CSV table of C-alpha atoms in Angstrom, one decimal:
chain,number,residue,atom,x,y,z
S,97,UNK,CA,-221.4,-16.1,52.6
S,98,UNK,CA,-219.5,-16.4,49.5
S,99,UNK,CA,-217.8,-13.2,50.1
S,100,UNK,CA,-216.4,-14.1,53.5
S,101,UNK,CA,-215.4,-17.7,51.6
S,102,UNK,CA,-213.4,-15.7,48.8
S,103,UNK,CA,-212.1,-13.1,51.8
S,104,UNK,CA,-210.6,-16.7,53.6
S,105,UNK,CA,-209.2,-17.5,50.4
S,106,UNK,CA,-207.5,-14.1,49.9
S,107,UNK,CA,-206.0,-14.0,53.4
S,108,UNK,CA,-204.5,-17.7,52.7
S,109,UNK,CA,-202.9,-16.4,49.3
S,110,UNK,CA,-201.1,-14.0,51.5
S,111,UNK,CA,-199.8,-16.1,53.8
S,112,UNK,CA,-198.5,-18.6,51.6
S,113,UNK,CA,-196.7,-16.0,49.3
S,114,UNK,CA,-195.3,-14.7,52.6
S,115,UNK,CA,-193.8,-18.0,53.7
S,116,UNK,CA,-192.3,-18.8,49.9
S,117,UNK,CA,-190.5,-15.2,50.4
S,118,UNK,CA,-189.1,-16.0,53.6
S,119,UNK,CA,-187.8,-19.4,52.6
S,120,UNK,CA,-186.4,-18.2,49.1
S,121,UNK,CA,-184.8,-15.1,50.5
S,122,UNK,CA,-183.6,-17.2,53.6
S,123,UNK,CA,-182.4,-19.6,51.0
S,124,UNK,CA,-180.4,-17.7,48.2
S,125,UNK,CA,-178.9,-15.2,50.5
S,126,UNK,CA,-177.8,-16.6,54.2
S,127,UNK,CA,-177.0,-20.4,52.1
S,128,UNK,CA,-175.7,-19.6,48.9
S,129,UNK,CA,-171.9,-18.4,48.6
S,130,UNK,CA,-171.7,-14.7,49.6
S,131,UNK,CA,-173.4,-12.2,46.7
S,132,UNK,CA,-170.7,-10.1,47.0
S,133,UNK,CA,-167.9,-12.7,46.1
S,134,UNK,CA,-169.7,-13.8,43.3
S,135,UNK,CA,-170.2,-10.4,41.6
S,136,UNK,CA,-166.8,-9.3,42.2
S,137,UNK,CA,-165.0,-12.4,40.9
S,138,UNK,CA,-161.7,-13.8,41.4
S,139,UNK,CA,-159.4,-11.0,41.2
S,140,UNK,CA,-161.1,-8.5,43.6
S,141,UNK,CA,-160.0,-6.6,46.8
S,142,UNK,CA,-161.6,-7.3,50.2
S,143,UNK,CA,-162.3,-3.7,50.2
S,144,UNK,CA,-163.9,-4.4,47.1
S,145,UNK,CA,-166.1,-7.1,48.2
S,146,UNK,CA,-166.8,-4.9,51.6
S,147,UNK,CA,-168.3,-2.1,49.3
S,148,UNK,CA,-170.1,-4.1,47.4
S,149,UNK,CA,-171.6,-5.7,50.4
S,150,UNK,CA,-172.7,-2.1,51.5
S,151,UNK,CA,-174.1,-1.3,48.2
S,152,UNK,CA,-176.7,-4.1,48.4
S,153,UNK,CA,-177.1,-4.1,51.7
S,154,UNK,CA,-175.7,-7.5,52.9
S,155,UNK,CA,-174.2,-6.2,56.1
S,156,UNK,CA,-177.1,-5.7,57.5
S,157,UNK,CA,-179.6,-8.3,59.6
S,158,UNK,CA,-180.9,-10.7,58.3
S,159,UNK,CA,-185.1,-9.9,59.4
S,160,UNK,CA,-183.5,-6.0,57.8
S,161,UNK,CA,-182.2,-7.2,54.8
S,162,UNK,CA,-186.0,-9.5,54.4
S,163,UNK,CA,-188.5,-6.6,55.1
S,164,UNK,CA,-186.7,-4.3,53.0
S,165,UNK,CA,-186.5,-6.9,50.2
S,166,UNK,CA,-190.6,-6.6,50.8
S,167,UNK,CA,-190.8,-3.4,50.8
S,168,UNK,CA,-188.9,-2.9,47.6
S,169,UNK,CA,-191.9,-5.1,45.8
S,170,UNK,CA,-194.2,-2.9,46.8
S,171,UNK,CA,-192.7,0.5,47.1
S,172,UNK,CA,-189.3,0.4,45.2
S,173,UNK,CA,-186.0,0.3,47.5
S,174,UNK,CA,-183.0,2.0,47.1
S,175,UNK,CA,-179.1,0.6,46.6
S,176,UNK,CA,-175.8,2.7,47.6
S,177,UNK,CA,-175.2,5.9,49.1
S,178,UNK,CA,-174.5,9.3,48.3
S,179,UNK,CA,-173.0,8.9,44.5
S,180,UNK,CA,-173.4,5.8,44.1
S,181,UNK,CA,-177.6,5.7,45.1
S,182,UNK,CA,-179.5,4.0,42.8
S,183,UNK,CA,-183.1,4.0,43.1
S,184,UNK,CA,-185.0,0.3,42.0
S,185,UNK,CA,-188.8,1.5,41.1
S,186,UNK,CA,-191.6,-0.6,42.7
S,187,UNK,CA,-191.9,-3.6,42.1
S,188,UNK,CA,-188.4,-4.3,43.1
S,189,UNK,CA,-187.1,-7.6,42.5
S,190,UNK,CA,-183.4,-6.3,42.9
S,191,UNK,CA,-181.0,-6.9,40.2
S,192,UNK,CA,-179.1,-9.8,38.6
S,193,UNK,CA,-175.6,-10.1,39.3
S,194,UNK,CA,-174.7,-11.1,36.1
S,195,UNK,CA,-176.2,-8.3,33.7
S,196,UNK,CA,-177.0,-5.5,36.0
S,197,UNK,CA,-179.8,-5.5,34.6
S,198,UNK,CA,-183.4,-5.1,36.5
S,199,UNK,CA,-184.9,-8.4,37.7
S,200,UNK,CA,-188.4,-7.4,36.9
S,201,UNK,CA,-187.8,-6.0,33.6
S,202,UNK,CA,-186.1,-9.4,32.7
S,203,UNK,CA,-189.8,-11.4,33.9
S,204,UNK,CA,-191.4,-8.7,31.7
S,205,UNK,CA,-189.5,-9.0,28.9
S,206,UNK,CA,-189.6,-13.1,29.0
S,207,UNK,CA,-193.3,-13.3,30.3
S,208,UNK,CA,-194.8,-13.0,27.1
S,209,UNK,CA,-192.7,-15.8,25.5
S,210,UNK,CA,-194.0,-18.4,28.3
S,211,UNK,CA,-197.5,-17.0,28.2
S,212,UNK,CA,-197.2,-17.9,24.9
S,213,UNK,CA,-195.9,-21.4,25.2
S,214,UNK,CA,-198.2,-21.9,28.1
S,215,UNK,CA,-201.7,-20.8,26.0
S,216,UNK,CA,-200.9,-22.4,23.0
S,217,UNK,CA,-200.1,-26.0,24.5
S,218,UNK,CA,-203.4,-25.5,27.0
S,219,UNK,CA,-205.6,-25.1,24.1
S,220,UNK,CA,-203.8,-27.9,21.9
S,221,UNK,CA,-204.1,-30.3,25.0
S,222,UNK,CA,-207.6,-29.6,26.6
S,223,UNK,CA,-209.2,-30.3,22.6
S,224,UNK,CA,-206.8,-33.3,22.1
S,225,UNK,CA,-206.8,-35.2,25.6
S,226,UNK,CA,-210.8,-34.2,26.3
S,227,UNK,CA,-211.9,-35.1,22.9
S,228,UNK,CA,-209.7,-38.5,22.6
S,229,UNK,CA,-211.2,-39.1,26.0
S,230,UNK,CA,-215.2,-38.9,25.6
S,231,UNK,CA,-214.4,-41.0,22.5
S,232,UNK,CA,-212.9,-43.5,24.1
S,233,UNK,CA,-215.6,-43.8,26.6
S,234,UNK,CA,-218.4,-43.4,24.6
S,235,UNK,CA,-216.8,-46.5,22.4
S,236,UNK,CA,-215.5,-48.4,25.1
S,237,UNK,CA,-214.0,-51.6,24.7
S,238,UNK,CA,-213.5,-50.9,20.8
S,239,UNK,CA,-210.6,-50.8,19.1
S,240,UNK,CA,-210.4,-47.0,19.0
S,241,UNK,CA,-210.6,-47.5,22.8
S,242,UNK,CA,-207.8,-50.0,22.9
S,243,UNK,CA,-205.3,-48.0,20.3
S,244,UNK,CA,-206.4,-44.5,22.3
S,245,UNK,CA,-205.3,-45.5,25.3
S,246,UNK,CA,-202.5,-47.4,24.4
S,247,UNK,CA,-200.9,-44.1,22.1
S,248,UNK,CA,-201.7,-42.1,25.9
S,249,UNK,CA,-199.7,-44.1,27.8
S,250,UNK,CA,-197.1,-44.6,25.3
S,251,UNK,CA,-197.4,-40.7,25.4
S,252,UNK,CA,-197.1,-39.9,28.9
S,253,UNK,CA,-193.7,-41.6,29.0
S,254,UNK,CA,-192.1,-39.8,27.0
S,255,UNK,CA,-189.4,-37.1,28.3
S,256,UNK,CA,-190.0,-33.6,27.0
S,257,UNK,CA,-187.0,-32.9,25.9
S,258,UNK,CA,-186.5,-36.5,23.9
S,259,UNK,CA,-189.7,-35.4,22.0
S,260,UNK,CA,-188.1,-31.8,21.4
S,261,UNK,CA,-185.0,-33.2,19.7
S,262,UNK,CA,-187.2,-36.1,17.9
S,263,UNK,CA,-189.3,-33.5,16.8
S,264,UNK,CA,-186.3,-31.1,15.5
S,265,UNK,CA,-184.3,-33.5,13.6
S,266,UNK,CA,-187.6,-34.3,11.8
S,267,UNK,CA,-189.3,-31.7,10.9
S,268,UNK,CA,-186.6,-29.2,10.7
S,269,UNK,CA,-183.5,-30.9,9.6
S,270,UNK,CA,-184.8,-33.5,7.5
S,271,UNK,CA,-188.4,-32.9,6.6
S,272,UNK,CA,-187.6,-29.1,6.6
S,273,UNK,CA,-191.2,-28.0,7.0
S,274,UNK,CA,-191.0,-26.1,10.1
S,275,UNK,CA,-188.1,-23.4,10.8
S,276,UNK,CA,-186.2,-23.7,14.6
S,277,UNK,CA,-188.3,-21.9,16.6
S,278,UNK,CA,-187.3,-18.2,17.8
S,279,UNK,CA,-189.3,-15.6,19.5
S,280,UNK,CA,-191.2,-13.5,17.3
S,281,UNK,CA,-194.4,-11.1,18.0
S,282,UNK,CA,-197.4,-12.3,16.3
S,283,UNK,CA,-197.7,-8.5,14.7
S,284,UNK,CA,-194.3,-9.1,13.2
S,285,UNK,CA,-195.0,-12.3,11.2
S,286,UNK,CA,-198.4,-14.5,12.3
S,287,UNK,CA,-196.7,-17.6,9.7
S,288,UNK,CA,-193.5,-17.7,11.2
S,289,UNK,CA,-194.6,-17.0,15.0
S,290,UNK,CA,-197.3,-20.1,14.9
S,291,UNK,CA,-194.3,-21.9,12.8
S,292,UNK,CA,-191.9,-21.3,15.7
S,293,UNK,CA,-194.4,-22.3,18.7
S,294,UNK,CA,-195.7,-25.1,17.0
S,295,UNK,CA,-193.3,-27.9,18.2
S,296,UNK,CA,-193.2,-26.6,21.9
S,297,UNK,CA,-196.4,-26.7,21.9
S,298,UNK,CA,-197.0,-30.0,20.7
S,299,UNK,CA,-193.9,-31.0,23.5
S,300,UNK,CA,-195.8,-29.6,25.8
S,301,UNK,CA,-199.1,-30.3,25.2
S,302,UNK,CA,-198.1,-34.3,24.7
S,303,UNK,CA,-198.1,-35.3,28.2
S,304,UNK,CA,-200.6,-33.2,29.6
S,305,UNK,CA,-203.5,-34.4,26.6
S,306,UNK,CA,-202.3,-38.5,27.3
S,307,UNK,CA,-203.1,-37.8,31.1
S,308,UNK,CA,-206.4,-35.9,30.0
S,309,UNK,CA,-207.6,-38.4,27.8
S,310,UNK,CA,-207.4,-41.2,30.4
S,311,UNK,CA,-208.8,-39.4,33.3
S,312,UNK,CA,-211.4,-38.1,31.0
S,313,UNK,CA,-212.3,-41.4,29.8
S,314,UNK,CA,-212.5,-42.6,34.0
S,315,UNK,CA,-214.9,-39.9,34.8
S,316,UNK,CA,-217.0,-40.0,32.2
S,317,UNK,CA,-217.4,-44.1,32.5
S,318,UNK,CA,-217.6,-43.6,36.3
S,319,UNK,CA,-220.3,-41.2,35.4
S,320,UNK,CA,-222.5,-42.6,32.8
S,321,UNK,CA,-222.9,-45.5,35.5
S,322,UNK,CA,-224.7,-43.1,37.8
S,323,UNK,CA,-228.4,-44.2,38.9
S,324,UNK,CA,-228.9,-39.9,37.3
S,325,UNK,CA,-228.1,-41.7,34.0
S,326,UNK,CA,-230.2,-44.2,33.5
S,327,UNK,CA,-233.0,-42.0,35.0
S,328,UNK,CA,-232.8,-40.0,32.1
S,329,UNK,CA,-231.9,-42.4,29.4
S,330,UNK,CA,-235.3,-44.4,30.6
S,331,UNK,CA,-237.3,-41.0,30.2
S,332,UNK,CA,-236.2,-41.7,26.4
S,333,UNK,CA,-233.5,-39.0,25.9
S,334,UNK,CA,-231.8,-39.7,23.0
S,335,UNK,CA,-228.2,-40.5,24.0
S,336,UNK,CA,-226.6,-37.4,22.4
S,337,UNK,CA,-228.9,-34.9,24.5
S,338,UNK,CA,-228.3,-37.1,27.7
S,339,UNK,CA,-224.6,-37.0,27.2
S,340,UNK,CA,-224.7,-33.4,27.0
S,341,UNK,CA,-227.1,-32.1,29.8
S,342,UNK,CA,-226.2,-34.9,32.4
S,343,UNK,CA,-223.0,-36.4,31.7
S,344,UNK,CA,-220.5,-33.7,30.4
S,345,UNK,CA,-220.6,-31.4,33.2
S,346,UNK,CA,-219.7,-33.7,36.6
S,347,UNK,CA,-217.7,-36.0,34.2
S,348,UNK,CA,-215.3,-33.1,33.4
S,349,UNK,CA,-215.7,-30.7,36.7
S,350,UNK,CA,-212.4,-32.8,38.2
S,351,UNK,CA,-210.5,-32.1,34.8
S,352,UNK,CA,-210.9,-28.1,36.1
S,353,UNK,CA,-209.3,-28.3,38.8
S,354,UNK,CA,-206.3,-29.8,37.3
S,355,UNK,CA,-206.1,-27.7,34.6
S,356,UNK,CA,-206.1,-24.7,36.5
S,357,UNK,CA,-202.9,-26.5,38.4
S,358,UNK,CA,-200.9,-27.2,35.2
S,359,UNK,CA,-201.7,-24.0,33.7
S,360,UNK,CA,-200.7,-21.6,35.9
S,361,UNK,CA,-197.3,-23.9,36.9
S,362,UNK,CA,-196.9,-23.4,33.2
S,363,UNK,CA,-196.8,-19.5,33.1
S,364,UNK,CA,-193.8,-20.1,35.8
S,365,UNK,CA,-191.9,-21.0,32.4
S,366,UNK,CA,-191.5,-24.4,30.9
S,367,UNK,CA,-187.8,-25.0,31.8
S,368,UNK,CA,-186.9,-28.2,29.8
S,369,UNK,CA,-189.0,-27.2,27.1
S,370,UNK,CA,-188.0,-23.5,26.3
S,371,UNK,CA,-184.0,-24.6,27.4
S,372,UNK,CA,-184.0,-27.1,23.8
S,373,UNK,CA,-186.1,-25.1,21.7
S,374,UNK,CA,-183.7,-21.6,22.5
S,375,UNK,CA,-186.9,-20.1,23.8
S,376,UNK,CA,-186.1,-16.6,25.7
S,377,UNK,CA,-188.8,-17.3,27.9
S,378,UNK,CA,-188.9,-17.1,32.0
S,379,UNK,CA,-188.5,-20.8,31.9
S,380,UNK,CA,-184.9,-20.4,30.3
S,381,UNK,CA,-183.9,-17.6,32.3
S,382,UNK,CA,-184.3,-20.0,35.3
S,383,UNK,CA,-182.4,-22.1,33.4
S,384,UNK,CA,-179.5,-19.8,32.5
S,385,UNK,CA,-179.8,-18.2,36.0
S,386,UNK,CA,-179.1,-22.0,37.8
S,387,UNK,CA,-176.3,-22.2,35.8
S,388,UNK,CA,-174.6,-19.2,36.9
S,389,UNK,CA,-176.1,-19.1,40.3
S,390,UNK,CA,-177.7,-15.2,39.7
S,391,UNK,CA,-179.4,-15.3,42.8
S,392,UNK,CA,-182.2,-12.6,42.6
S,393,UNK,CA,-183.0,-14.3,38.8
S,394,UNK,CA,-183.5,-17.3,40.7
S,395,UNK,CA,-185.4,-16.0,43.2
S,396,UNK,CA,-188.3,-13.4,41.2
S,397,UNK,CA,-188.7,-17.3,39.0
S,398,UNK,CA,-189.3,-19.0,42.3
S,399,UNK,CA,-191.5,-15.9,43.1
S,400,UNK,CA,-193.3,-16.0,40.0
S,401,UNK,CA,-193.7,-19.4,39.6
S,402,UNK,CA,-195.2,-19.6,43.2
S,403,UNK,CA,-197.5,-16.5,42.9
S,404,UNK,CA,-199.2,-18.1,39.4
S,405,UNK,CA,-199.7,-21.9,41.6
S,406,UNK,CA,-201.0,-20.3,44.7
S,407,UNK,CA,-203.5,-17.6,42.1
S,408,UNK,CA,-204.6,-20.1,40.3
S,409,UNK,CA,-205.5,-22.6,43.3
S,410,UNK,CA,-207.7,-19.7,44.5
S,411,UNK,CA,-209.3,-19.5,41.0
S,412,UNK,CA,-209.9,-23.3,40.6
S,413,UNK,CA,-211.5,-22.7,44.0
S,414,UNK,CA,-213.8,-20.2,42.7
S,415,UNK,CA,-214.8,-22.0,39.5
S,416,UNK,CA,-215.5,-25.3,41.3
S,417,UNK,CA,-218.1,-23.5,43.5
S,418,UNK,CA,-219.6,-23.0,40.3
S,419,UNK,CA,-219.6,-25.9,38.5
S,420,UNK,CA,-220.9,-28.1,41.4
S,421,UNK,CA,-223.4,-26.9,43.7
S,422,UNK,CA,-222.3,-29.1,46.6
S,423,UNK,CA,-218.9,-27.1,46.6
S,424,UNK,CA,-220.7,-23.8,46.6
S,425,UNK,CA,-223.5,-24.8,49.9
S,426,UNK,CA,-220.3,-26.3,52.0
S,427,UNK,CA,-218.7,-22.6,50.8
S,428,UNK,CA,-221.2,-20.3,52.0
């Protein structure tokens, strides 16, 4: 039964989110330098560093220090003693050593920024790389053909941040049509806000429409050479009507499944991309976080990033059962 299929599905997610929890916490907080050091600084006591250590709970075992670090995500944990208790709300991501400040209200405040990003160079990408790509293989061997795919592989070799900066000096210092790009709600100012996500969205959405466009041109090739194709082109469907009833749907099923991959990496934050454009987005709070080793930042982005690949595997899943029937019979 489907239900039992999605229940499978479920259980897995849980696992795997398990496992990246283990490994990160194993990983930022038994290898890394010691917390405690590191948010004291150079000129502390060993007393200091001792209490500190107490505070957040780093004397204690390891498998102690794991389960409560779980247990805070789902019911909130506590820090300190006595005085000095300080209560972290569920869900508990701790709190970053260089701020102070709350771990998960730093992904909340910076989620919407990558969201943003992320929506904006999906929608940009899927019409670009899926249109260029039927195109292409509905005039195969033309010139559009030739120049099409040439411009997507010229495209897909290009480094984000290379087209960032190419795209800054000009259209915002020399052209001046654009304004640098900064983080405002589209309530405040629609103009400006598509103004300012316009370029990384365009960086973003470069790469992923070349790679579209050429595996859209495959599969749709691959597919109107199907025996189902010529069936109904000899029943004297016009070529318009076949290539929407019979060709459309298993040419671009594959494309699915990897857009639901690339999407969901992107709501992790897009690192490079928010870094050069100033972006205060999850993507540059990893960034920033690397470069001052704040441990628990890194970790909620590795968290984050992980829960929105291992979701959105589960929801690619789902879909494909209903875009091809063979997926959905081996399923049930």
């Amino acid at each position: 039964m489907m239900a039992r299929y999605v229940a499978g599905r479920l259980a897995g997610v849980v696992v795997i989110l398990f496992l990246v929890c283990l490994f990160t916490f194993l990983l930022f907080f038994t290898i890394q330098p010691d917390p405690a050091v590191m948010i004291c600084g150079k000129t502390c006591t060993p007393e200091r560093i001792e209490q500190i250590r107490d505070v957040l709970g780093l004397n204690q075992p390891f498998l102690t220090q794991f389960f409560g670090f779980l247990g805070g995500i789902f019911a909130g944990r506590d820090y300190g003693h006595g005085a000095n208790l300080v209560h972290c709300a569920a869900p508990c991501l701790g709190y970053s050593f260089q701020t102070n400040q709350s771990v998960m209200e730093m992904v909340v405040e910076r989620l919407p920024v990558s969201a943003t990003v992320a929506i904006g160079a999906a929608v940009l990408w899927l019409l670009v790389g899926i249109l260029a790509g039927l195109l292409s293989a509905v005039k195969e061997g033309t010139w559009w053909d030739r120049t099409a795919m040439g411009l997507a592989l010229g495209g897909s070799s290009i480094p984000n941040y290379v087209l960032a900066l190419a795209l800054q000096y000009v259209l915002v210092v020399q052209l001046q049509v654009l304004p640098f790009p900064q983080a405002v709600a589209f309530g405040d100012d629609p103009v400006v806000w598509f103004q300012s996500y316009l370029m990384p969205w365009i960086v973003l959405a470069t790469g992923y429409a070349c790679l579209y466009a050429r595996l859209t041109r495959a599969n749709v090739i691959d597919t109107l050479a199907e025996n189902f194709m010529r069936t109904a082109r000899s029943k004297g469907l016009s070529p318009g009507l076949t290539m929407r009833r019979h060709a459309l749907r298993p040419a671009l099923t594959p494309i699915a499944t990897i857009f639901g991959m690339d999407f969901a990496a992107l709501l992790g934050g897009a690192l490079i991309t928010e870094t050069v454009f100033g972006l205060n987005g999850v993507g540059k709070m990893a960034a920033d976080s690397i470069a001052k080793n704040d441990q628990p930042v890194i970790m909620a982005v590795t968290l984050l990033a992980a829960f929105f690949v291992v979701v959105g595997n589960v929801v690619v899943d789902l879909v494909y059962t209903r875009l091809d029937p063979r997926v959905r019979i081996t399923a049930r």
